[in-house]
PDB file of C-alpha atoms in Angstrom:
ATOM      1  CA  UNK A 582     -51.650   3.936  14.181  1.00 57.00           C
ATOM      2  CA  UNK A 583     -48.317   3.900  16.045  1.00 55.00           C
ATOM      3  CA  UNK A 584     -48.486   0.119  16.348  1.00 53.00           C
ATOM      4  CA  UNK A 585     -48.987  -0.192  12.609  1.00 46.00           C
ATOM      5  CA  UNK A 586     -46.020   2.102  11.958  1.00 47.00           C
ATOM      6  CA  UNK A 587     -43.739   0.107  14.301  1.00 45.00           C
ATOM      7  CA  UNK A 588     -44.927  -3.170  12.805  1.00 48.00           C
ATOM      8  CA  UNK A 589     -44.103  -1.868   9.317  1.00 46.00           C
ATOM      9  CA  UNK A 590     -40.675  -0.650  10.493  1.00 44.00           C
ATOM     10  CA  UNK A 591     -39.897  -3.997  12.152  1.00 45.00           C
ATOM     11  CA  UNK A 592     -40.972  -5.924   9.051  1.00 48.00           C
ATOM     12  CA  UNK A 593     -38.789  -3.741   6.836  1.00 47.00           C
ATOM     13  CA  UNK A 594     -35.765  -4.246   9.072  1.00 44.00           C
ATOM     14  CA  UNK A 595     -36.281  -8.010   9.201  1.00 45.00           C
ATOM     15  CA  UNK A 596     -36.627  -8.277   5.435  1.00 45.00           C
ATOM     16  CA  UNK A 597     -33.495  -6.230   4.816  1.00 44.00           C
ATOM     17  CA  UNK A 598     -31.502  -8.333   7.294  1.00 45.00           C
ATOM     18  CA  UNK A 599     -32.635 -11.576   5.658  1.00 45.00           C
ATOM     19  CA  UNK A 600     -31.607 -10.372   2.235  1.00 42.00           C
ATOM     20  CA  UNK A 601     -27.911  -9.843   3.032  1.00 38.00           C
ATOM     21  CA  UNK A 602     -25.538 -11.471   0.596  1.00 42.00           C
ATOM     22  CA  UNK A 603     -22.201 -12.808   1.866  1.00 45.00           C
ATOM     23  CA  UNK A 604     -20.682 -13.129  -1.614  1.00 47.00           C
ATOM     24  CA  UNK A 605     -18.006 -10.587  -2.474  1.00 44.00           C
ATOM     25  CA  UNK A 606     -19.433  -7.606  -4.246  1.00 50.00           C
ATOM     26  CA  UNK A 607     -18.493  -6.955  -7.831  1.00 56.00           C
ATOM     27  CA  UNK A 608     -15.755  -4.439  -8.389  1.00 61.00           C
ATOM     28  CA  UNK A 609     -16.244  -1.947 -11.180  1.00 64.00           C
ATOM     29  CA  UNK A 610     -12.699  -1.745 -12.511  1.00 70.00           C
ATOM     30  CA  UNK A 611     -11.735   1.312 -14.537  1.00 71.00           C
ATOM     31  CA  UNK A 612      -8.626   3.446 -15.012  1.00 73.00           C
ATOM     32  CA  UNK A 613      -9.067   4.999 -11.550  1.00 79.00           C
ATOM     33  CA  UNK A 614      -9.414   1.700  -9.681  1.00 88.00           C
ATOM     34  CA  UNK A 615      -6.521   0.861  -7.380  1.00 93.00           C
ATOM     35  CA  UNK A 616      -5.302  -2.488  -6.094  1.00 95.00           C
ATOM     36  CA  UNK A 617      -6.444  -1.404  -2.630  1.00 95.00           C
ATOM     37  CA  UNK A 618      -9.975  -0.731  -3.957  1.00 94.00           C
ATOM     38  CA  UNK A 619     -10.168  -4.259  -5.342  1.00 94.00           C
ATOM     39  CA  UNK A 620      -8.883  -5.976  -2.195  1.00 95.00           C
ATOM     40  CA  UNK A 621     -11.092  -3.836   0.076  1.00 94.00           C
ATOM     41  CA  UNK A 622     -14.192  -4.798  -1.928  1.00 94.00           C
ATOM     42  CA  UNK A 623     -13.466  -8.532  -1.666  1.00 94.00           C
ATOM     43  CA  UNK A 624     -12.023  -9.087   1.812  1.00 92.00           C
ATOM     44  CA  UNK A 625     -12.960  -7.413   5.065  1.00 89.00           C
ATOM     45  CA  UNK A 626      -9.662  -8.198   6.767  1.00 89.00           C
ATOM     46  CA  UNK A 627      -6.724  -5.925   7.442  1.00 93.00           C
ATOM     47  CA  UNK A 628      -4.327  -5.924   4.480  1.00 95.00           C
ATOM     48  CA  UNK A 629      -1.269  -4.220   3.051  1.00 96.00           C
ATOM     49  CA  UNK A 630      -0.264  -3.717  -0.563  1.00 96.00           C
ATOM     50  CA  UNK A 631       3.229  -3.205  -1.944  1.00 97.00           C
ATOM     51  CA  UNK A 632       3.642  -2.154  -5.592  1.00 95.00           C
ATOM     52  CA  UNK A 633       6.764  -1.656  -7.656  1.00 94.00           C
ATOM     53  CA  UNK A 634       7.239  -1.885 -11.441  1.00 93.00           C
ATOM     54  CA  UNK A 635       4.173  -4.061 -12.013  1.00 92.00           C
ATOM     55  CA  UNK A 636       4.950  -6.393  -9.100  1.00 95.00           C
ATOM     56  CA  UNK A 637       2.082  -6.376  -6.608  1.00 97.00           C
ATOM     57  CA  UNK A 638       2.322  -8.108  -3.223  1.00 97.00           C
ATOM     58  CA  UNK A 639      -0.789  -8.296  -1.076  1.00 97.00           C
ATOM     59  CA  UNK A 640      -0.605  -9.420   2.558  1.00 97.00           C
ATOM     60  CA  UNK A 641      -3.904 -10.204   4.247  1.00 95.00           C
ATOM     61  CA  UNK A 642      -4.088 -10.574   8.028  1.00 92.00           C
ATOM     62  CA  UNK A 643      -7.046 -12.717   9.036  1.00 85.00           C
ATOM     63  CA  UNK A 644      -7.539 -12.673  12.808  1.00 81.00           C
ATOM     64  CA  UNK A 645     -10.704 -14.773  12.613  1.00 73.00           C
ATOM     65  CA  UNK A 646      -9.545 -17.966  10.912  1.00 67.00           C
ATOM     66  CA  UNK A 647     -11.859 -20.915  11.445  1.00 65.00           C
ATOM     67  CA  UNK A 648     -11.747 -24.493  10.311  1.00 60.00           C
ATOM     68  CA  UNK A 649     -12.642 -24.729   6.633  1.00 63.00           C
ATOM     69  CA  UNK A 650     -11.392 -21.229   5.819  1.00 83.00           C
ATOM     70  CA  UNK A 651      -8.985 -22.501   3.153  1.00 87.00           C
ATOM     71  CA  UNK A 652     -11.796 -22.677   0.591  1.00 89.00           C
ATOM     72  CA  UNK A 653     -12.847 -19.101   1.331  1.00 89.00           C
ATOM     73  CA  UNK A 654      -9.253 -17.871   1.125  1.00 92.00           C
ATOM     74  CA  UNK A 655      -8.868 -19.584  -2.253  1.00 94.00           C
ATOM     75  CA  UNK A 656     -12.146 -18.130  -3.552  1.00 94.00           C
ATOM     76  CA  UNK A 657     -11.230 -14.629  -2.391  1.00 95.00           C
ATOM     77  CA  UNK A 658      -7.703 -14.928  -3.810  1.00 96.00           C
ATOM     78  CA  UNK A 659      -8.993 -16.104  -7.185  1.00 96.00           C
ATOM     79  CA  UNK A 660     -11.471 -13.212  -7.300  1.00 96.00           C
ATOM     80  CA  UNK A 661      -8.719 -10.731  -6.417  1.00 96.00           C
ATOM     81  CA  UNK A 662      -6.438 -12.110  -9.152  1.00 97.00           C
ATOM     82  CA  UNK A 663      -9.306 -11.956 -11.676  1.00 96.00           C
ATOM     83  CA  UNK A 664      -9.971  -8.308 -10.858  1.00 95.00           C
ATOM     84  CA  UNK A 665      -6.243  -7.461 -10.859  1.00 96.00           C
ATOM     85  CA  UNK A 666      -5.992  -8.902 -14.364  1.00 95.00           C
ATOM     86  CA  UNK A 667      -8.119  -5.958 -15.541  1.00 93.00           C
ATOM     87  CA  UNK A 668      -5.494  -3.445 -14.386  1.00 93.00           C
ATOM     88  CA  UNK A 669      -2.843  -2.576 -16.969  1.00 90.00           C
ATOM     89  CA  UNK A 670      -0.132  -1.853 -14.393  1.00 91.00           C
ATOM     90  CA  UNK A 671      -0.269  -5.281 -12.661  1.00 94.00           C
ATOM     91  CA  UNK A 672       2.186  -7.768 -14.150  1.00 95.00           C
ATOM     92  CA  UNK A 673       3.154 -10.243 -11.402  1.00 97.00           C
ATOM     93  CA  UNK A 674       0.761 -10.466  -8.445  1.00 98.00           C
ATOM     94  CA  UNK A 675       1.176 -12.361  -5.189  1.00 98.00           C
ATOM     95  CA  UNK A 676      -1.169 -12.866  -2.240  1.00 97.00           C
ATOM     96  CA  UNK A 677      -0.113 -14.018   1.219  1.00 96.00           C
ATOM     97  CA  UNK A 678      -2.645 -14.862   3.930  1.00 95.00           C
ATOM     98  CA  UNK A 679      -1.574 -14.606   7.580  1.00 93.00           C
ATOM     99  CA  UNK A 680      -3.347 -15.707  10.751  1.00 88.00           C
ATOM    100  CA  UNK A 681      -2.448 -16.011  14.431  1.00 85.00           C
ATOM    101  CA  UNK A 682      -1.513 -19.581  15.294  1.00 75.00           C
ATOM    102  CA  UNK A 683      -0.771 -20.911  18.738  1.00 66.00           C
ATOM    103  CA  UNK A 684       2.832 -22.024  19.029  1.00 57.00           C
ATOM    104  CA  UNK A 685       4.265 -24.937  21.012  1.00 56.00           C
ATOM    105  CA  UNK A 686       4.753 -22.666  24.052  1.00 57.00           C
ATOM    106  CA  UNK A 687       1.178 -21.346  23.906  1.00 57.00           C
ATOM    107  CA  UNK A 688       1.981 -17.946  22.385  1.00 58.00           C
ATOM    108  CA  UNK A 689       0.226 -16.720  19.267  1.00 72.00           C
ATOM    109  CA  UNK A 690       2.091 -15.289  16.329  1.00 75.00           C
ATOM    110  CA  UNK A 691       1.049 -14.251  12.828  1.00 83.00           C
ATOM    111  CA  UNK A 692       1.942 -17.140  10.539  1.00 88.00           C
ATOM    112  CA  UNK A 693       1.780 -17.301   6.765  1.00 91.00           C
ATOM    113  CA  UNK A 694      -0.928 -19.839   5.962  1.00 91.00           C
ATOM    114  CA  UNK A 695      -1.156 -19.418   2.219  1.00 94.00           C
ATOM    115  CA  UNK A 696       1.088 -17.922  -0.459  1.00 97.00           C
ATOM    116  CA  UNK A 697       0.063 -17.678  -4.117  1.00 97.00           C
ATOM    117  CA  UNK A 698       2.229 -16.099  -6.808  1.00 97.00           C
ATOM    118  CA  UNK A 699       1.846 -15.676 -10.586  1.00 97.00           C
ATOM    119  CA  UNK A 700       4.679 -14.911 -12.986  1.00 97.00           C
ATOM    120  CA  UNK A 701       3.908 -12.357 -15.668  1.00 96.00           C
ATOM    121  CA  UNK A 702       3.618 -15.076 -18.326  1.00 97.00           C
ATOM    122  CA  UNK A 703       1.292 -17.313 -16.284  1.00 96.00           C
ATOM    123  CA  UNK A 704      -0.828 -14.339 -15.198  1.00 96.00           C
ATOM    124  CA  UNK A 705      -1.335 -13.191 -18.795  1.00 95.00           C
ATOM    125  CA  UNK A 706      -2.151 -16.612 -20.225  1.00 95.00           C
ATOM    126  CA  UNK A 707      -4.807 -17.440 -17.608  1.00 96.00           C
ATOM    127  CA  UNK A 708      -8.407 -16.882 -18.717  1.00 95.00           C
ATOM    128  CA  UNK A 709      -9.674 -14.875 -15.747  1.00 95.00           C
ATOM    129  CA  UNK A 710     -13.124 -14.358 -17.312  1.00 92.00           C
ATOM    130  CA  UNK A 711     -14.201 -17.735 -15.882  1.00 91.00           C
ATOM    131  CA  UNK A 712     -12.324 -17.374 -12.605  1.00 93.00           C
ATOM    132  CA  UNK A 713     -14.875 -19.391 -10.623  1.00 92.00           C
ATOM    133  CA  UNK A 714     -13.937 -22.474 -12.654  1.00 94.00           C
ATOM    134  CA  UNK A 715     -10.181 -22.136 -12.067  1.00 95.00           C
ATOM    135  CA  UNK A 716      -8.177 -24.352  -9.721  1.00 95.00           C
ATOM    136  CA  UNK A 717      -5.762 -21.765  -8.412  1.00 95.00           C
ATOM    137  CA  UNK A 718      -3.691 -24.392  -6.584  1.00 95.00           C
ATOM    138  CA  UNK A 719      -2.671 -25.975  -9.889  1.00 95.00           C
ATOM    139  CA  UNK A 720      -2.394 -22.915 -12.166  1.00 96.00           C
ATOM    140  CA  UNK A 721      -0.351 -20.616  -9.924  1.00 97.00           C
ATOM    141  CA  UNK A 722       3.339 -20.281 -10.677  1.00 97.00           C
ATOM    142  CA  UNK A 723       4.005 -20.780  -6.958  1.00 97.00           C
ATOM    143  CA  UNK A 724       1.518 -22.161  -4.440  1.00 96.00           C
ATOM    144  CA  UNK A 725       2.358 -22.921  -0.824  1.00 96.00           C
ATOM    145  CA  UNK A 726       0.106 -23.615   2.134  1.00 93.00           C
ATOM    146  CA  UNK A 727       0.887 -24.200   5.780  1.00 89.00           C
ATOM    147  CA  UNK A 728       0.326 -27.726   7.064  1.00 86.00           C
ATOM    148  CA  UNK A 729      -2.317 -26.374   9.466  1.00 81.00           C
ATOM    149  CA  UNK A 730      -4.675 -25.838   6.500  1.00 82.00           C
ATOM    150  CA  UNK A 731      -4.709 -29.575   5.753  1.00 75.00           C
ATOM    151  CA  UNK A 732      -5.376 -30.915   2.273  1.00 67.00           C
TER     152      UNK A 732
END
């Protein structure tokens, strides 16, 4: 009987581990949702948020940057902007991604890899309902990426 119980427990654990989804979870945005709630639900990295008069600046520190991470940063940024568009108090959002890069002398320092900014006008006119179809590199008011991210 014990063997059957342990076999059932092991099977349950294996099935739950196989069913994990790596996609960002949906954020239920309402009047009590904060910018921090949205960012926390989408990225698992350390971040800071500065807010003043509708201007929101988000800095994300990614200590585990790997090759090919640009696409994930763009997807996460687009999702964050889409969710921020549901908040009445966000007018001009910006997201900066930082990661430790090895310098010419071998030391590592946090370097800005990606910076995306929307003016109030551009942010309002963008149709965020279909955010997965958007090319954030071309629609952002300001887009800058470090050369280390490549093309």
